[in-house]
Short mmCIF file of C-alpha atoms in Angstrom, two decimals:
data_model
loop_
_atom_site.label_atom_id
_atom_site.label_comp_id
_atom_site.label_asym_id
_atom_site.label_seq_id
_atom_site.Cartn_x
_atom_site.Cartn_y
_atom_site.Cartn_z
CA MET A 12 0.00 -0.16 0.32
CA SER A 13 2.07 3.25 -0.75
CA THR A 14 0.75 6.31 0.58
CA SER A 15 -0.90 9.21 -0.95
CA THR A 16 -0.43 12.54 0.68
CA ASP A 17 0.30 15.15 -1.42
CA THR A 18 4.27 16.69 -1.49
CA SER A 19 3.63 18.80 -4.55
CA ALA A 20 3.66 22.28 -2.92
CA LEU A 21 7.20 21.81 -1.43
CA LEU A 22 8.44 20.41 -4.67
CA ASP A 23 7.22 23.40 -6.85
CA ALA A 24 9.04 25.66 -4.37
CA ILE A 25 12.35 23.95 -4.83
CA THR A 26 12.08 22.46 -8.38
CA VAL A 27 12.68 24.20 -11.82
CA ALA A 28 10.98 23.94 -15.27
CA PRO A 29 12.99 20.72 -17.60
CA GLU A 30 14.42 23.17 -19.71
CA HIS A 31 16.71 24.91 -17.02
CA GLY A 32 17.59 21.74 -14.54
CA ARG A 33 18.84 18.19 -14.56
CA ALA A 34 16.36 15.26 -13.39
CA VAL A 35 16.22 13.93 -9.94
CA PRO A 36 14.86 10.26 -9.65
CA ASP A 37 13.09 7.78 -7.77
CA ALA A 38 15.51 5.67 -6.03
CA ALA A 39 12.58 2.64 -6.49
CA SER A 40 11.81 2.96 -10.13
CA GLY A 41 13.90 5.68 -11.59
CA GLU A 42 10.52 7.78 -12.23
CA THR A 43 11.58 11.61 -12.56
CA ILE A 44 10.80 13.49 -8.97
CA GLY A 45 11.54 16.90 -10.37
CA TYR A 46 14.51 18.78 -11.90
CA VAL A 47 17.26 21.21 -10.43
CA ARG A 48 19.60 23.57 -10.93
CA GLU A 49 23.29 22.37 -12.14
CA GLN A 50 24.98 25.18 -10.67
CA THR A 51 28.55 25.91 -11.40
CA ALA A 52 31.64 27.54 -9.44
CA ALA A 53 30.73 30.89 -9.86
CA ASP A 54 27.53 30.36 -8.52
CA LEU A 55 29.26 29.25 -5.21
CA ASP A 56 31.00 32.30 -5.52
CA ARG A 57 27.99 34.53 -5.70
CA ALA A 58 26.45 32.46 -2.37
CA ILE A 59 29.89 33.31 -0.28
CA ASP A 60 29.47 36.75 -1.24
CA ARG A 61 26.10 37.04 0.17
CA ALA A 62 26.47 34.79 2.89
CA ARG A 63 29.25 37.18 3.96
CA ALA A 64 27.63 40.08 3.59
CA ALA A 65 24.61 38.61 5.84
CA GLN A 66 26.62 37.21 8.78
CA PRO A 67 27.53 40.08 10.81
CA GLY A 68 23.61 40.75 11.37
CA TRP A 69 23.10 37.39 11.69
CA ALA A 70 25.51 37.37 14.48
CA GLY A 71 24.83 40.64 15.83
CA LEU A 72 21.05 39.04 16.88
CA GLY A 73 22.70 37.62 19.18
CA HIS A 74 22.06 33.92 20.72
CA GLU A 75 18.35 34.29 22.31
CA GLU A 76 16.62 35.84 18.80
CA ARG A 77 18.91 33.45 16.99
CA ALA A 78 17.39 30.61 19.05
CA ARG A 79 14.10 31.77 18.84
CA LEU A 80 14.18 31.96 14.86
CA LEU A 81 15.33 28.23 15.09
CA HIS A 82 12.88 27.59 16.67
CA LEU A 83 10.54 28.79 14.33
CA ALA A 84 11.98 27.28 12.08
CA ALA A 85 12.17 23.61 13.61
CA ASP A 86 8.14 24.07 14.05
CA GLU A 87 8.02 24.38 10.28
CA VAL A 88 10.04 21.40 9.20
CA ASP A 89 7.33 19.55 11.89
CA ALA A 90 3.93 21.05 10.28
CA HIS A 91 5.71 20.23 7.17
CA ALA A 92 7.51 16.48 8.22
CA GLU A 93 5.04 14.19 6.05
CA GLU A 94 5.80 16.50 2.60
CA LEU A 95 9.25 16.26 3.62
CA ALA A 96 9.26 12.80 4.70
CA LEU A 97 7.84 11.63 1.81
CA ILE A 98 10.84 13.67 -0.68
CA ILE A 99 13.22 11.38 1.42
CA ALA A 100 11.34 8.39 0.79
CA ARG A 101 10.94 8.82 -3.11
CA GLU A 102 14.64 10.40 -3.71
CA GLN A 103 17.00 8.58 -1.35
CA GLY A 104 15.02 5.01 -0.97
CA LYS A 105 14.65 4.33 2.54
CA PRO A 106 10.99 3.43 3.93
CA LEU A 107 8.82 5.43 5.92
CA ASN A 108 8.27 3.41 8.57
CA GLY A 109 10.69 2.23 11.55
CA PRO A 110 14.18 4.22 11.57
CA GLY A 111 12.69 5.52 7.97
CA ALA A 112 11.76 8.50 6.37
CA ARG A 113 9.69 9.66 9.36
CA PHE A 114 12.36 9.25 11.24
CA GLU A 115 14.87 11.43 9.45
CA ALA A 116 12.23 14.02 9.10
CA GLY A 117 11.24 14.25 12.32
CA GLY A 118 14.63 14.15 13.60
CA CYS A 119 15.57 17.34 11.85
CA ALA A 120 13.36 19.34 13.85
CA VAL A 121 14.74 17.51 16.91
CA TRP A 122 17.75 18.55 16.30
CA ILE A 123 17.02 22.02 14.98
CA ARG A 124 15.82 22.36 18.41
CA SER A 125 19.27 21.11 20.24
CA ALA A 126 21.16 23.30 18.85
CA ALA A 127 19.21 26.39 19.56
CA ASP A 128 18.65 24.87 23.10
CA THR A 129 22.04 23.77 24.13
CA VAL A 130 23.70 26.27 26.81
CA LEU A 131 27.78 26.81 26.04
CA GLU A 132 28.39 28.80 28.92
CA THR A 133 31.92 31.42 29.29
CA GLU A 134 34.60 29.43 30.69
CA VAL A 135 36.69 30.68 33.69
CA LEU A 136 40.51 29.58 32.99
CA PHE A 137 41.96 31.39 35.59
CA GLU A 138 40.67 34.38 38.24
CA ALA A 139 43.45 35.73 41.29
CA GLU A 140 43.52 39.23 42.88
CA GLY A 141 42.91 41.39 39.68
CA THR A 142 42.60 39.21 37.04
CA ARG A 143 40.34 37.12 35.13
CA SER A 144 40.77 35.50 32.34
CA GLU A 145 37.24 34.18 30.13
CA LEU A 146 37.03 31.62 27.16
CA HIS A 147 34.52 32.94 24.80
CA TYR A 148 33.71 31.45 21.48
CA VAL A 149 33.05 34.32 19.01
CA PRO A 150 31.40 32.78 15.34
CA LEU A 151 33.82 31.75 12.39
CA GLY A 152 31.95 33.73 9.51
CA VAL A 153 30.99 31.64 6.51
CA VAL A 154 30.38 27.76 7.17
CA ALA A 155 30.30 25.91 4.45
CA ALA A 156 28.24 22.02 4.92
CA ILE A 157 28.62 19.30 1.63
CA GLY A 158 26.35 16.21 2.87
CA PRO A 159 25.69 12.75 1.52
CA TRP A 160 23.46 11.04 0.03
CA ASN A 161 22.27 7.92 2.55
CA TRP A 162 20.47 10.43 5.36
CA PRO A 163 20.26 13.68 3.32
CA ALA A 164 17.97 15.89 5.31
CA LEU A 165 19.33 15.26 8.73
CA ILE A 166 23.07 15.40 7.93
CA ALA A 167 22.60 18.99 6.56
CA ILE A 168 20.55 19.41 9.50
CA TRP A 169 23.86 18.13 12.01
CA GLN A 170 25.80 20.58 9.94
CA ILE A 171 23.49 23.74 9.35
CA ALA A 172 21.88 24.09 12.78
CA PRO A 173 24.58 24.36 15.36
CA ALA A 174 26.17 26.85 12.49
CA LEU A 175 23.51 28.92 12.46
CA ARG A 176 23.09 29.38 16.49
CA MET A 177 26.50 30.13 16.70
CA GLY A 178 26.49 33.26 14.23
CA ASN A 179 27.85 31.47 11.22
CA THR A 180 25.79 31.80 8.19
CA VAL A 181 25.97 28.72 6.29
CA VAL A 182 26.07 27.25 2.26
CA ALA A 183 25.05 23.89 1.81
CA LYS A 184 25.88 21.71 -1.09
CA PRO A 185 24.02 18.49 -1.02
CA SER A 186 24.82 15.36 -2.50
CA GLU A 187 23.80 15.46 -6.49
CA TYR A 188 21.80 12.07 -6.09
CA THR A 189 19.28 13.92 -3.60
CA PRO A 190 19.38 17.37 -3.71
CA LEU A 191 15.62 17.90 -3.55
CA SER A 192 15.86 16.54 0.10
CA VAL A 193 17.74 19.15 1.51
CA LEU A 194 16.25 22.02 -0.54
CA ALA A 195 13.16 20.59 1.05
CA VAL A 196 14.71 21.23 4.27
CA VAL A 197 15.98 24.42 3.47
CA GLU A 198 12.94 25.42 1.92
CA LEU A 199 11.66 25.13 5.16
CA MET A 200 13.70 26.76 7.60
CA ASN A 201 14.61 30.14 5.43
CA ARG A 202 10.70 30.84 5.80
CA HIS A 203 12.08 31.92 9.28
CA LEU A 204 15.22 32.85 8.32
CA PRO A 205 16.83 36.26 7.06
CA ALA A 206 17.42 36.35 3.29
CA ASP A 207 21.06 35.13 2.91
CA VAL A 208 21.84 33.22 6.32
CA LEU A 209 21.07 30.12 4.64
CA GLN A 210 21.51 29.12 1.03
CA VAL A 211 21.73 25.97 -1.00
CA VAL A 212 23.94 25.36 -4.22
CA THR A 213 23.25 22.15 -6.38
CA GLY A 214 25.89 20.77 -8.58
CA GLY A 215 28.53 18.64 -9.19
CA ARG A 216 32.06 17.95 -8.40
CA GLU A 217 33.21 21.71 -9.45
CA VAL A 218 31.19 23.28 -7.24
CA GLY A 219 32.55 20.78 -4.01
CA ALA A 220 36.20 20.99 -5.16
CA ALA A 221 36.27 24.58 -4.88
CA ILE A 222 34.60 24.33 -1.87
CA ALA A 223 37.42 23.84 0.44
CA ALA A 224 39.63 26.29 -1.16
CA HIS A 225 37.76 29.00 -1.60
CA PRO A 226 39.04 31.91 0.38
CA GLY A 227 35.27 33.26 1.80
CA VAL A 228 34.82 30.28 3.65
CA ASP A 229 36.09 30.10 7.27
CA LYS A 230 34.98 26.41 8.30
CA VAL A 231 33.82 22.91 6.04
CA MET A 232 31.76 20.27 7.56
CA PHE A 233 32.04 17.19 5.62
CA THR A 234 30.08 13.91 5.68
CA GLY A 235 31.37 11.21 2.81
CA SER A 236 33.93 8.96 1.89
CA THR A 237 37.81 9.03 3.09
CA LYS A 238 38.74 9.27 -0.10
CA THR A 239 36.90 13.05 -0.82
CA GLY A 240 38.01 13.88 2.90
CA ARG A 241 41.59 13.72 2.21
CA GLU A 242 40.98 16.21 -1.29
CA ILE A 243 39.53 18.48 1.51
CA VAL A 244 42.28 18.34 3.71
CA LYS A 245 44.27 19.42 0.81
CA GLY A 246 42.35 21.99 -0.72
CA SER A 247 41.88 23.81 2.55
CA ALA A 248 45.76 24.45 2.61
CA ASN A 249 45.63 27.75 1.62
CA ASN A 250 42.72 28.87 3.15
CA LEU A 251 43.04 27.35 6.46
CA ALA A 252 39.55 26.67 6.60
CA ARG A 253 38.66 24.37 10.09
CA LEU A 254 37.56 21.33 8.97
CA THR A 255 34.70 18.79 10.37
CA LEU A 256 35.17 15.76 8.69
CA GLU A 257 33.16 12.55 9.19
CA LEU A 258 34.21 10.11 7.04
CA GLY A 259 32.46 6.65 7.03
CA GLY A 260 33.37 3.44 9.04
CA ASN A 261 33.63 0.32 8.62
CA ASP A 262 32.40 -0.52 12.08
CA PRO A 263 32.94 -3.53 14.13
CA GLY A 264 30.83 -5.75 16.36
CA ILE A 265 31.92 -8.41 18.98
CA VAL A 266 29.75 -10.66 20.38
CA LEU A 267 31.63 -12.17 23.41
CA PRO A 268 30.70 -15.66 24.60
CA GLY A 269 27.82 -16.31 26.71
CA SER A 270 25.52 -14.07 24.37
CA ASP A 271 21.77 -14.76 24.39
CA ALA A 272 21.72 -14.84 20.52
CA LYS A 273 17.98 -14.45 20.75
CA ALA A 274 18.34 -11.73 23.05
CA ILE A 275 20.94 -9.77 20.75
CA ALA A 276 19.34 -10.68 17.27
CA GLU A 277 17.07 -7.50 16.82
CA GLY A 278 19.63 -5.44 17.82
CA LEU A 279 22.14 -7.07 15.25
CA PHE A 280 20.21 -6.73 13.10
CA TRP A 281 19.08 -3.34 12.78
CA GLY A 282 22.59 -2.07 13.57
CA ALA A 283 23.59 -3.16 10.58
CA PHE A 284 20.00 -2.91 8.46
CA ILE A 285 19.22 0.46 9.31
CA ASN A 286 18.41 2.90 5.74
CA THR A 287 19.46 -0.68 4.21
CA GLY A 288 22.84 -0.60 5.30
CA GLN A 289 23.77 2.72 4.04
CA THR A 290 24.31 4.53 6.86
CA CYS A 291 28.08 5.50 8.09
CA ALA A 292 28.00 4.30 11.72
CA ALA A 293 26.06 0.87 11.01
CA LEU A 294 27.00 -2.58 11.95
CA LYS A 295 29.25 -3.19 8.71
CA ARG A 296 31.51 -6.72 10.07
CA LEU A 297 30.71 -8.82 13.13
CA TYR A 298 32.92 -10.83 14.93
CA VAL A 299 31.11 -13.79 16.78
CA HIS A 300 32.59 -16.41 19.49
CA ASP A 301 32.47 -19.68 18.15
CA SER A 302 30.15 -21.03 21.25
CA VAL A 303 27.19 -19.14 19.87
CA TYR A 304 28.24 -18.18 16.36
CA GLU A 305 25.66 -21.01 14.75
CA ASP A 306 23.09 -19.43 16.79
CA VAL A 307 23.94 -15.90 16.33
CA VAL A 308 23.90 -16.69 12.31
CA ASP A 309 20.54 -18.36 12.27
CA GLU A 310 19.01 -15.82 14.23
CA LEU A 311 19.88 -12.79 12.04
CA SER A 312 19.33 -15.12 9.10
CA LYS A 313 15.36 -15.39 10.04
CA ILE A 314 15.09 -11.95 10.46
CA ALA A 315 16.60 -11.07 7.67
CA ALA A 316 14.74 -13.52 5.51
CA SER A 317 11.41 -12.11 7.19
CA MET A 318 11.95 -8.62 5.64
CA GLN A 319 9.31 -6.93 3.43
CA LEU A 320 11.46 -5.50 0.85
CA GLY A 321 10.12 -2.71 -1.46
CA PRO A 322 9.86 1.15 -2.18
CA GLY A 323 10.16 3.70 -0.09
CA THR A 324 6.31 4.88 -0.38
CA SER A 325 5.09 1.61 0.59
CA GLU A 326 3.48 1.08 4.60
CA ASP A 327 4.58 -1.92 4.37
CA SER A 328 8.48 -2.10 3.30
CA GLN A 329 11.21 -1.98 6.12
CA LEU A 330 14.04 -1.99 3.72
CA GLY A 331 14.40 0.05 0.37
CA PRO A 332 16.95 0.23 -2.39
CA LEU A 333 20.31 1.01 -2.90
CA SER A 334 20.05 4.97 -3.38
CA ASN A 335 22.36 4.51 -6.59
CA ARG A 336 23.31 2.94 -9.41
CA GLN A 337 26.78 3.25 -8.11
CA GLN A 338 26.13 1.56 -4.38
CA PHE A 339 24.31 -1.96 -6.41
CA ASP A 340 27.30 -2.50 -8.27
CA ILE A 341 29.59 -2.30 -5.35
CA VAL A 342 27.52 -4.01 -3.25
CA THR A 343 26.85 -7.22 -6.01
CA ARG A 344 30.57 -7.31 -6.70
CA LEU A 345 31.43 -7.69 -2.59
CA VAL A 346 28.94 -10.60 -2.08
CA GLU A 347 30.16 -12.32 -5.53
CA ASP A 348 33.39 -11.83 -4.54
CA ALA A 349 32.57 -13.82 -1.33
CA ARG A 350 30.69 -16.26 -2.95
CA ALA A 351 33.39 -16.82 -5.32
CA ARG A 352 35.84 -17.41 -2.32
CA GLY A 353 33.48 -20.00 -0.30
CA ALA A 354 31.91 -18.15 2.06
CA ARG A 355 28.46 -19.87 3.00
CA ILE A 356 25.68 -16.83 1.96
CA VAL A 357 23.04 -17.97 4.84
CA THR A 358 20.02 -15.81 3.41
CA GLY A 359 20.03 -13.24 0.40
CA GLY A 360 22.80 -12.89 -1.57
CA GLU A 361 21.10 -11.66 -4.53
CA ALA A 362 19.22 -8.99 -6.79
CA ALA A 363 15.50 -8.66 -6.37
CA PRO A 364 14.92 -7.46 -9.93
CA GLU A 365 11.09 -7.56 -10.29
CA LEU A 366 11.07 -4.60 -7.39
CA GLY A 367 13.43 -2.42 -9.23
CA ALA A 368 16.91 -1.63 -10.45
CA HIS A 369 18.27 -0.68 -7.57
CA PHE A 370 16.74 -3.37 -4.82
CA TYR A 371 18.79 -6.43 -3.29
CA ARG A 372 17.65 -8.67 -0.46
CA ALA A 373 19.19 -8.97 2.99
CA THR A 374 21.70 -10.94 3.60
CA ILE A 375 23.88 -13.18 5.88
CA VAL A 376 27.34 -14.38 4.82
CA ALA A 377 28.77 -16.46 7.11
CA ASP A 378 31.99 -18.76 7.46
CA ILE A 379 33.93 -15.22 5.66
CA ASP A 380 37.26 -14.27 7.46
CA ASP A 381 39.73 -11.51 7.87
CA GLY A 382 41.36 -10.53 4.16
CA ALA A 383 37.77 -10.72 2.06
CA PRO A 384 37.05 -7.49 0.40
CA LEU A 385 33.50 -8.13 1.95
CA VAL A 386 34.60 -7.52 5.56
CA ASP A 387 37.87 -5.34 4.69
CA GLU A 388 35.91 -2.40 2.59
CA GLU A 389 32.73 -0.80 3.72
CA GLN A 390 29.84 -2.17 2.26
CA PHE A 391 27.28 0.42 2.59
CA GLY A 392 24.14 -1.54 1.83
CA PRO A 393 22.25 -4.50 2.92
CA VAL A 394 24.50 -7.17 3.68
CA VAL A 395 26.57 -8.13 7.29
CA PRO A 396 29.52 -10.84 7.23
CA VAL A 397 29.54 -12.91 10.27
CA ILE A 398 33.62 -13.74 11.24
CA ARG A 399 34.26 -16.52 13.58
CA TYR A 400 36.35 -16.07 16.78
CA THR A 401 37.65 -18.41 19.53
CA ASP A 402 40.07 -15.90 21.75
CA VAL A 403 38.51 -11.86 22.73
CA GLU A 404 41.58 -10.68 22.24
CA ASP A 405 42.08 -12.01 18.75
CA ALA A 406 38.48 -10.51 18.14
CA ILE A 407 39.72 -6.82 19.57
CA THR A 408 42.75 -7.32 17.33
CA ARG A 409 40.79 -7.80 14.54
CA ALA A 410 37.75 -5.17 15.03
CA ASN A 411 41.11 -2.52 15.36
CA SER A 412 42.74 -3.52 12.35
CA SER A 413 40.27 -1.47 10.05
CA GLU A 414 41.91 2.06 9.05
CA GLN A 415 38.34 3.49 9.84
CA GLY A 416 37.42 3.78 13.10
CA LEU A 417 33.81 5.76 13.46
CA GLY A 418 32.02 3.40 15.20
CA ALA A 419 31.83 -0.32 17.02
CA SER A 420 29.90 -2.45 19.51
CA VAL A 421 30.26 -5.08 21.95
CA TRP A 422 27.42 -7.53 22.76
CA GLY A 423 27.40 -9.41 26.23
CA ASP A 424 27.68 -9.28 29.52
CA PRO A 425 27.69 -5.52 30.15
CA VAL A 426 31.07 -5.75 32.53
CA GLU A 427 32.89 -7.45 30.37
CA ALA A 428 31.71 -5.40 27.14
CA ARG A 429 33.17 -2.51 29.15
CA ARG A 430 36.33 -3.78 29.97
CA VAL A 431 36.46 -4.94 25.98
CA ALA A 432 35.37 -1.47 24.83
CA GLU A 433 38.08 0.28 25.87
CA ARG A 434 40.00 -0.79 23.99
CA ILE A 435 38.73 -0.86 20.77
CA ASP A 436 39.53 1.90 18.24
CA SER A 437 36.78 3.85 17.81
CA GLY A 438 35.25 7.71 18.16
CA THR A 439 32.42 5.74 19.98
CA VAL A 440 31.39 2.40 20.99
CA TRP A 441 28.12 0.87 22.13
CA ILE A 442 27.75 -1.88 24.48
CA ASN A 443 24.40 -3.74 23.63
CA GLN A 444 23.01 -1.30 20.98
CA HIS A 445 24.90 0.20 17.75
CA GLY A 446 24.32 3.06 15.81
CA THR A 447 22.25 4.62 18.55
CA LEU A 448 22.60 9.03 18.46
CA ASN A 449 21.58 11.46 20.78
CA PRO A 450 21.80 15.44 20.13
CA MET A 451 23.42 15.83 23.40
CA VAL A 452 26.33 13.62 22.98
CA ALA A 453 29.30 13.76 20.74
CA PHE A 454 30.16 12.17 18.40
CA GLY A 455 33.00 11.50 15.57
CA GLY A 456 35.63 9.42 13.84
CA VAL A 457 39.26 8.24 14.58
CA LYS A 458 41.99 7.02 12.13
CA GLY A 459 40.49 7.16 8.74
CA SER A 460 36.81 8.18 9.82
CA GLY A 461 38.05 11.84 10.36
CA TYR A 462 38.00 14.65 13.15
CA GLY A 463 35.97 16.73 14.89
CA LEU A 464 32.91 16.45 17.01
CA GLU A 465 29.47 16.92 16.17
CA PHE A 466 26.34 16.90 18.90
CA GLY A 467 25.78 18.81 21.87
CA ALA A 468 27.94 21.61 23.04
CA HIS A 469 31.04 19.92 21.75
CA GLY A 470 29.57 20.21 18.54
CA LEU A 471 28.99 23.95 18.82
CA LYS A 472 32.53 24.75 19.54
CA ALA A 473 33.61 23.08 16.73
CA VAL A 474 31.39 25.60 14.67
CA ALA A 475 32.94 29.14 16.42
CA ALA A 476 36.22 30.34 16.90
CA PRO A 477 37.63 30.84 21.06
CA LYS A 478 38.00 33.91 22.10
CA VAL A 479 40.27 34.40 25.59
CA ILE A 480 39.49 38.04 27.39
CA THR A 481 41.76 38.93 29.61
CA ILE A 482 40.70 41.85 32.62
#
């Protein structure tokens, strides 16, 4: 059953006539949803100039007034949450229900309000007779926000909301795969923000490459691949723009001996398969102790086989398509390589062409080991490899072997899991859960997963310049 809620008013506000733009397809059907302008580096220049001109006035409003306007923007997003969710479901492919498009649309308002309400106190660094040194946080200027295609609206808000709260203006550059979701949430916010405080530039690689080196940009926030993150670091060398880089991860999970496979199976499954596995902090490789290995594989395969696969706009879908052909091809290659190596495809392991071009069945792969590309690379799709181990020390070493370190999880007795968690090289380690995020809890990676923190007070500090005043 498909939803019938109309999105035409919001779409009309963010799209252009076919002769003036590039077609954006529905991830499930390939049908054109709308057209967006294919902007250029010259358009970026103009947007940054307008943002620089608007920034002093926006900063001058003060925290209280900026927070009030952000609350109005959040209310507007809430009022149009169903329209926004439908755009996300069509363009990106995630199902409306569960941890899907409605969850993403609602999360946008939650994160806007959190950024508006988070208290950032002045810090007294030193105080003695006749002297007091205080640490304040002041706006940087213009923040460039470069987002990915997997959670397009929500991750854009993770970048935009704290930057605006701290008095910066923002120029957002969405993925060329999912520009409509970002245009839609920005359109809703801009109904309450001053002109040019928040802008979107839609375009391809030319625009993205021009951002990091742009002399008018004071901060770049980027979520995407490690490869592109390295290029952004190089590009920022001349203008010394500050950076927050969330570069994805090949997140490990470790199931300890004695764990109850049935009790943890659902948490493991959704830790890996949220958004059809297309999540930076999803569980990407699962190390399971030999004593519970077959039980965990069996429970996961039962859940995977029961999942309803279908278009995002169907109320019945639990998993959707891969968002684009490039990602579908990556997932197919990795599973076929695992099959050729003799790995056991417990369930799934094949496309579902009867549903559309980018659909792939939920796949559990057993009897595979480190060194296989499915384990060593970030698959970013509906597949999880389950790797057997016999010694916890060995599992920790293997979990830490990746160049990436965004998230990880440990499953089992909480006391023992805590000891293991302290030894895993990741920005976040969850215990008996995976991938849960909180707008007040700092989030960021280590190693090849980037640097800088988002969310809460740490996220506000990341989009501001520290300033010491000594009296």
